[in-house]
Structures are given as structure tokens and as C-alpha cells.
Short mmCIF file of C-alpha atoms in Angstrom, two decimals:
data_model
loop_
_atom_site.label_atom_id
_atom_site.label_comp_id
_atom_site.label_asym_id
_atom_site.label_seq_id
_atom_site.Cartn_x
_atom_site.Cartn_y
_atom_site.Cartn_z
CA ASN A 9 -15.01 -11.95 21.47
CA ALA A 10 -11.43 -11.20 21.22
CA GLY A 11 -9.05 -12.46 18.35
CA VAL A 12 -6.82 -15.20 17.69
CA MET A 13 -3.32 -13.51 21.49
CA GLN A 14 0.15 -14.06 21.35
CA ASN A 15 2.73 -12.51 23.62
CA PRO A 16 4.70 -11.24 23.12
CA ARG A 17 4.17 -9.15 20.62
CA HIS A 18 8.63 -9.23 20.03
CA LEU A 19 11.18 -11.21 21.96
CA VAL A 20 14.74 -11.07 22.00
CA ARG A 21 17.14 -13.71 22.86
CA ARG A 22 20.94 -14.30 22.94
CA ARG A 23 22.07 -17.98 21.05
CA GLY A 24 22.11 -20.09 23.79
CA GLN A 25 18.82 -19.42 25.60
CA GLU A 26 15.27 -20.31 25.63
CA ALA A 27 12.20 -18.61 23.60
CA ARG A 28 8.42 -18.66 24.43
CA LEU A 29 5.81 -18.04 22.53
CA ARG A 30 2.71 -18.46 23.72
CA CYS A 31 -1.15 -18.47 21.92
CA SER A 32 -4.39 -17.57 22.45
CA PRO A 33 -7.45 -19.05 20.23
CA MET A 34 -10.58 -17.52 19.37
CA LYS A 35 -13.29 -18.56 22.60
CA GLY A 36 -14.75 -21.34 20.73
CA HIS A 37 -11.78 -22.27 18.55
CA SER A 38 -9.39 -25.79 19.76
CA HIS A 39 -7.79 -25.80 16.89
CA VAL A 40 -4.20 -24.14 16.62
CA TYR A 41 -2.14 -24.02 14.23
CA TRP A 42 1.77 -22.05 13.99
CA TYR A 43 3.08 -20.95 11.11
CA ARG A 44 7.69 -19.79 10.55
CA GLN A 45 7.94 -16.20 8.70
CA LEU A 46 10.97 -15.33 7.13
CA PRO A 47 11.82 -12.29 6.00
CA GLU A 48 10.68 -11.72 2.19
CA GLU A 49 9.20 -14.93 2.21
CA GLY A 50 5.92 -17.49 2.80
CA LEU A 51 4.51 -19.02 6.10
CA LYS A 52 5.62 -22.22 6.71
CA PHE A 53 3.11 -24.73 8.05
CA MET A 54 5.32 -25.49 11.15
CA VAL A 55 2.64 -27.87 13.51
CA TYR A 56 -1.10 -28.48 14.03
CA LEU A 57 -3.15 -29.12 17.00
CA GLN A 58 -6.12 -29.84 19.58
CA LYS A 59 -6.12 -29.75 23.10
CA GLU A 60 -4.43 -31.94 25.27
CA ASN A 61 -3.03 -33.96 20.64
CA ILE A 62 0.02 -32.38 18.33
CA ILE A 63 -2.37 -33.73 15.16
CA ASP A 64 0.40 -32.99 12.66
CA GLU A 65 3.97 -31.53 13.44
CA SER A 66 5.85 -32.25 10.06
CA GLY A 67 6.64 -29.13 9.63
CA MET A 68 8.70 -28.18 12.95
CA PRO A 69 12.18 -28.60 12.92
CA LYS A 70 13.09 -32.64 14.44
CA GLU A 71 15.53 -30.48 17.85
CA ARG A 72 15.26 -27.94 19.84
CA PHE A 73 10.92 -26.95 19.24
CA SER A 74 8.13 -28.39 20.89
CA ALA A 75 4.77 -28.06 21.52
CA GLU A 76 1.94 -28.22 22.76
CA PHE A 77 -1.69 -27.38 23.58
CA PRO A 78 -2.79 -28.10 26.61
CA LYS A 79 -6.05 -28.67 28.37
CA GLU A 80 -6.25 -25.30 29.98
CA GLY A 81 -4.48 -22.14 28.91
CA PRO A 82 -2.57 -20.80 26.06
CA SER A 83 -0.88 -23.04 23.09
CA ILE A 84 3.52 -22.49 23.83
CA LEU A 85 5.60 -23.13 20.85
CA ARG A 86 8.92 -23.34 22.63
CA ILE A 87 12.58 -23.36 21.01
CA GLN A 88 15.10 -24.12 23.10
CA GLN A 89 19.30 -23.14 22.30
CA VAL A 90 18.33 -20.48 19.82
CA VAL A 91 20.20 -19.87 17.09
CA ARG A 92 20.59 -16.78 14.84
CA GLY A 93 18.19 -18.72 11.79
CA ASP A 94 15.70 -19.06 14.40
CA SER A 95 14.36 -15.38 13.99
CA ALA A 96 11.13 -15.10 12.05
CA ALA A 97 8.08 -13.87 12.41
CA TYR A 98 5.81 -16.71 14.18
CA PHE A 99 2.55 -16.64 13.87
CA CYS A 100 -0.59 -18.53 15.62
CA ALA A 101 -3.61 -18.85 13.62
CA SER A 102 -6.97 -21.02 15.09
CA SER A 103 -10.13 -22.50 14.11
CA PRO A 104 -13.42 -23.92 15.58
CA GLU A 105 -14.23 -27.64 15.59
CA THR A 106 -16.15 -27.78 13.02
CA GLY A 107 -14.32 -30.41 10.64
CA SER A 108 -13.25 -30.17 7.26
CA GLY A 109 -12.74 -26.20 5.66
CA THR A 110 -13.13 -23.96 8.26
CA GLU A 111 -11.05 -20.82 8.07
CA ALA A 112 -8.15 -20.23 10.61
CA PHE A 113 -8.04 -16.33 12.58
CA PHE A 114 -4.63 -15.58 12.82
CA GLY A 115 -2.40 -13.19 15.58
CA GLN A 116 -1.06 -10.45 15.24
CA GLY A 117 2.52 -12.53 15.76
CA THR A 118 5.39 -13.39 17.09
CA ARG A 119 9.07 -11.53 16.03
CA LEU A 120 11.08 -13.27 17.41
CA THR A 121 15.17 -11.77 16.87
CA VAL A 122 17.92 -13.49 18.41
CA VAL A 123 21.13 -11.84 19.00
CA ARG B 6 6.30 -30.47 -6.53
CA LYS B 7 5.81 -27.99 -4.14
CA GLU B 8 2.42 -29.00 -1.98
CA VAL B 9 1.39 -25.09 -3.30
CA GLU B 10 2.83 -22.81 -5.63
CA GLN B 11 1.99 -19.24 -6.26
CA ASP B 12 4.28 -16.72 -9.03
CA PRO B 13 5.90 -14.59 -6.32
CA GLY B 14 5.96 -11.20 -8.32
CA PRO B 15 5.67 -8.57 -7.66
CA PHE B 16 2.35 -7.55 -10.26
CA ASN B 17 2.92 -4.10 -10.56
CA VAL B 18 -0.24 -2.31 -11.48
CA PRO B 19 -2.05 1.26 -12.38
CA GLU B 20 -4.84 1.76 -10.38
CA GLY B 21 -8.07 0.56 -11.98
CA ALA B 22 -6.36 -2.52 -14.12
CA THR B 23 -7.96 -5.61 -13.81
CA VAL B 24 -5.26 -8.63 -12.16
CA ALA B 25 -5.50 -12.09 -12.30
CA PHE B 26 -2.94 -14.19 -10.05
CA ASN B 27 -2.54 -18.17 -9.95
CA CYS B 28 -1.95 -20.65 -7.28
CA THR B 29 -1.50 -24.49 -8.15
CA TYR B 30 -1.82 -27.60 -5.53
CA SER B 31 -0.34 -30.67 -6.30
CA ASN B 32 -2.83 -32.69 -3.92
CA SER B 33 -6.22 -33.93 -4.93
CA ALA B 34 -7.38 -34.42 -1.68
CA SER B 35 -7.68 -30.72 -0.23
CA GLN B 36 -11.24 -30.15 0.11
CA SER B 37 -10.86 -26.38 -0.11
CA PHE B 38 -9.46 -23.12 -0.52
CA PHE B 39 -9.12 -19.62 0.86
CA TRP B 40 -7.51 -16.90 -0.51
CA TYR B 41 -5.65 -14.46 2.11
CA ARG B 42 -4.20 -11.01 2.27
CA GLN B 43 -1.07 -9.92 4.59
CA ASP B 44 -0.03 -7.07 4.80
CA CYS B 45 4.01 -5.77 5.51
CA ARG B 46 4.69 -7.22 9.10
CA LYS B 47 1.29 -7.63 9.48
CA GLU B 48 -1.20 -11.27 9.94
CA PRO B 49 -2.50 -12.82 6.94
CA LYS B 50 -6.53 -11.37 6.99
CA LEU B 51 -9.57 -14.09 4.87
CA LEU B 52 -10.33 -12.63 1.68
CA MET B 53 -12.38 -15.46 0.60
CA SER B 54 -13.32 -18.71 0.78
CA VAL B 55 -13.58 -21.20 -2.48
CA TYR B 56 -15.67 -23.74 -1.72
CA SER B 57 -17.25 -24.75 -4.96
CA SER B 58 -16.24 -23.32 -8.48
CA GLY B 59 -15.86 -20.50 -7.31
CA ASN B 60 -17.22 -17.31 -4.78
CA GLU B 61 -17.53 -13.30 -5.86
CA ASP B 62 -17.30 -10.58 -3.28
CA GLY B 63 -17.24 -7.11 -4.91
CA ARG B 64 -14.13 -6.76 -7.00
CA PHE B 65 -12.81 -10.27 -5.94
CA THR B 66 -14.03 -13.02 -7.59
CA ALA B 67 -11.90 -16.47 -6.54
CA GLN B 68 -12.34 -19.43 -8.77
CA LEU B 69 -11.44 -23.31 -9.14
CA ASN B 70 -10.23 -25.73 -11.12
CA ARG B 71 -10.17 -29.34 -9.92
CA ALA B 72 -9.30 -31.30 -12.38
CA SER B 73 -5.98 -28.39 -13.17
CA GLN B 74 -5.48 -28.41 -9.41
CA TYR B 75 -5.33 -24.17 -9.75
CA ILE B 76 -7.55 -22.17 -7.74
CA SER B 77 -7.33 -18.33 -9.23
CA LEU B 78 -8.21 -14.38 -8.16
CA LEU B 79 -9.42 -11.93 -9.80
CA ILE B 80 -9.52 -8.03 -8.11
CA ARG B 81 -11.42 -5.51 -10.78
CA ASP B 82 -10.68 -1.73 -10.76
CA SER B 83 -8.35 -2.39 -8.97
CA LYS B 84 -7.01 0.54 -5.73
CA LEU B 85 -4.18 1.42 -4.02
CA SER B 86 -4.74 -0.17 -1.16
CA ASP B 87 -4.93 -3.45 -2.50
CA SER B 88 -1.23 -3.31 -2.49
CA ALA B 89 -0.35 -5.90 -0.01
CA THR B 90 0.62 -10.05 -0.78
CA TYR B 91 -1.52 -12.88 -1.84
CA LEU B 92 -1.24 -16.12 0.36
CA CYS B 93 -3.42 -18.98 -1.04
CA GLY B 94 -4.40 -22.03 1.21
CA PRO B 95 -6.04 -25.23 0.03
CA SER B 96 -6.73 -27.19 2.96
CA TYR B 97 -7.26 -31.16 3.13
CA ASN B 98 -8.89 -33.48 5.39
CA THR B 99 -6.57 -33.16 8.40
CA ASP B 100 -7.77 -29.65 8.32
CA LYS B 101 -4.20 -28.76 7.93
CA LEU B 102 -3.47 -25.61 6.56
CA ILE B 103 -1.09 -25.55 3.90
CA PHE B 104 -0.06 -21.66 2.23
CA GLY B 105 1.80 -21.22 -1.12
CA THR B 106 4.61 -18.11 -0.73
CA GLY B 107 2.32 -15.54 -2.05
CA THR B 108 2.07 -13.09 -4.66
CA ARG B 109 2.98 -9.04 -4.21
CA LEU B 110 0.86 -7.45 -5.24
CA GLN B 111 1.58 -2.88 -6.21
CA VAL B 112 -0.82 -1.05 -7.43
CA PHE B 113 0.32 2.98 -8.59
CA PRO B 114 -1.21 6.00 -9.20
#
């Protein structure tokens, strides 16, 4: 049973380009979370999704950022018109559909560098 | 007040020492709690779950104080390999998992 898979592991974008980060949850998991981590800082919650639904996006910037988790395929975090401040590690986590209290498992992250 | 607060440290302790970290949370609706360990430039990995008053796993003990809204992590007989950042995360009814900024532990020989 493969763990949470994120790709790419490293992504370099020029300012103004789009960044697409992918996350395939563990088999049987239908809950996906995205976090951003700046160097020497903690994990900042961005968005929580279930299949085809955004449950909580209170941590998402209002502009340029969007997330989806389609019925088929991975969850996608999309950043449009990237700026230097978007450079960070983006972690995805997944948990099974068993209700409150279930721990989340993390992918290895995507390190985005905006040049 | 932040939803989850942790002392960032670093805590520098010698091998064999006992060290404790606290984590306070502001939302009394928190249902369950987790301690994760994160090594430098790696993903967080689950260390312990805390559902009632506490949990013990070998050298690690986690305790929950709902009245004061904090959880603690105690590490006995510290090893060099325990050096990492420890994140605490309460979860809510919606399953959203929020983390503190983490406490950095450095164990030296």
C-alpha cells in the first residue's frame, strides 16, 4: 500500500508562471489536506478537501490559489502568477473516511522555488 | 490568540535526559490530538495519538489536560536520534488538523 504520493518533489517556476502540485492520497483515503511550510516555520493549514468537495479553505490566500480533488485522479493545488513569496514546501496529507480523530499521513512534499 | 501554541525552542539536552514539551490550544471543541515528528526537510510523521487523558509508548508519554487546554509530550532517556521538530495538532469535528509551529529538540552527546 503506497503512501501519500506528491509530485513533483521539486518545482522551479519563474515569477508570473503557474505552478501545479499533485497529491495522490493513500489507497482508501478520501480526505486530503494541503499545508505550506516556509523555511524555519511551522505547517500552515491551507485547505481540506473530500472527493469533489472543498470542506474548509480558510487557510487559502484569496487570490491566485485554488485546489481541487476530482472524483478521479489526484488532488491538485494550483498557484497562478507565482511570486517569490510563494517559495515554500507544500505538503499534502490524507486520512481515511472514518470521522473525527483519525490521524493524517503526509506525502514527502513539493518544494517550490520561484525565481 | 493562536489556535495552537508551542514553545519553538530549541531545547538542547544531553543524551539520557528527560525533556517535556507543552502545547496549548484555544478551541475547546478539539476532539483528539496528535504529536508528529518532523526531521529537517522531511515530511511530518505521526508519533503519538492522544484521545483521552494520555498515552504512553516506550520512552514517550503524551498527556492531555482538557480543563487547561494543553497537551504535553515527555521524552525519557533522550537519544541523539530524537533530535527533530515536534509538532502538536488538535483536530476538530470537521477533521481539520491544525498544527503548532513546532518545538525543536537537539540532543547532544
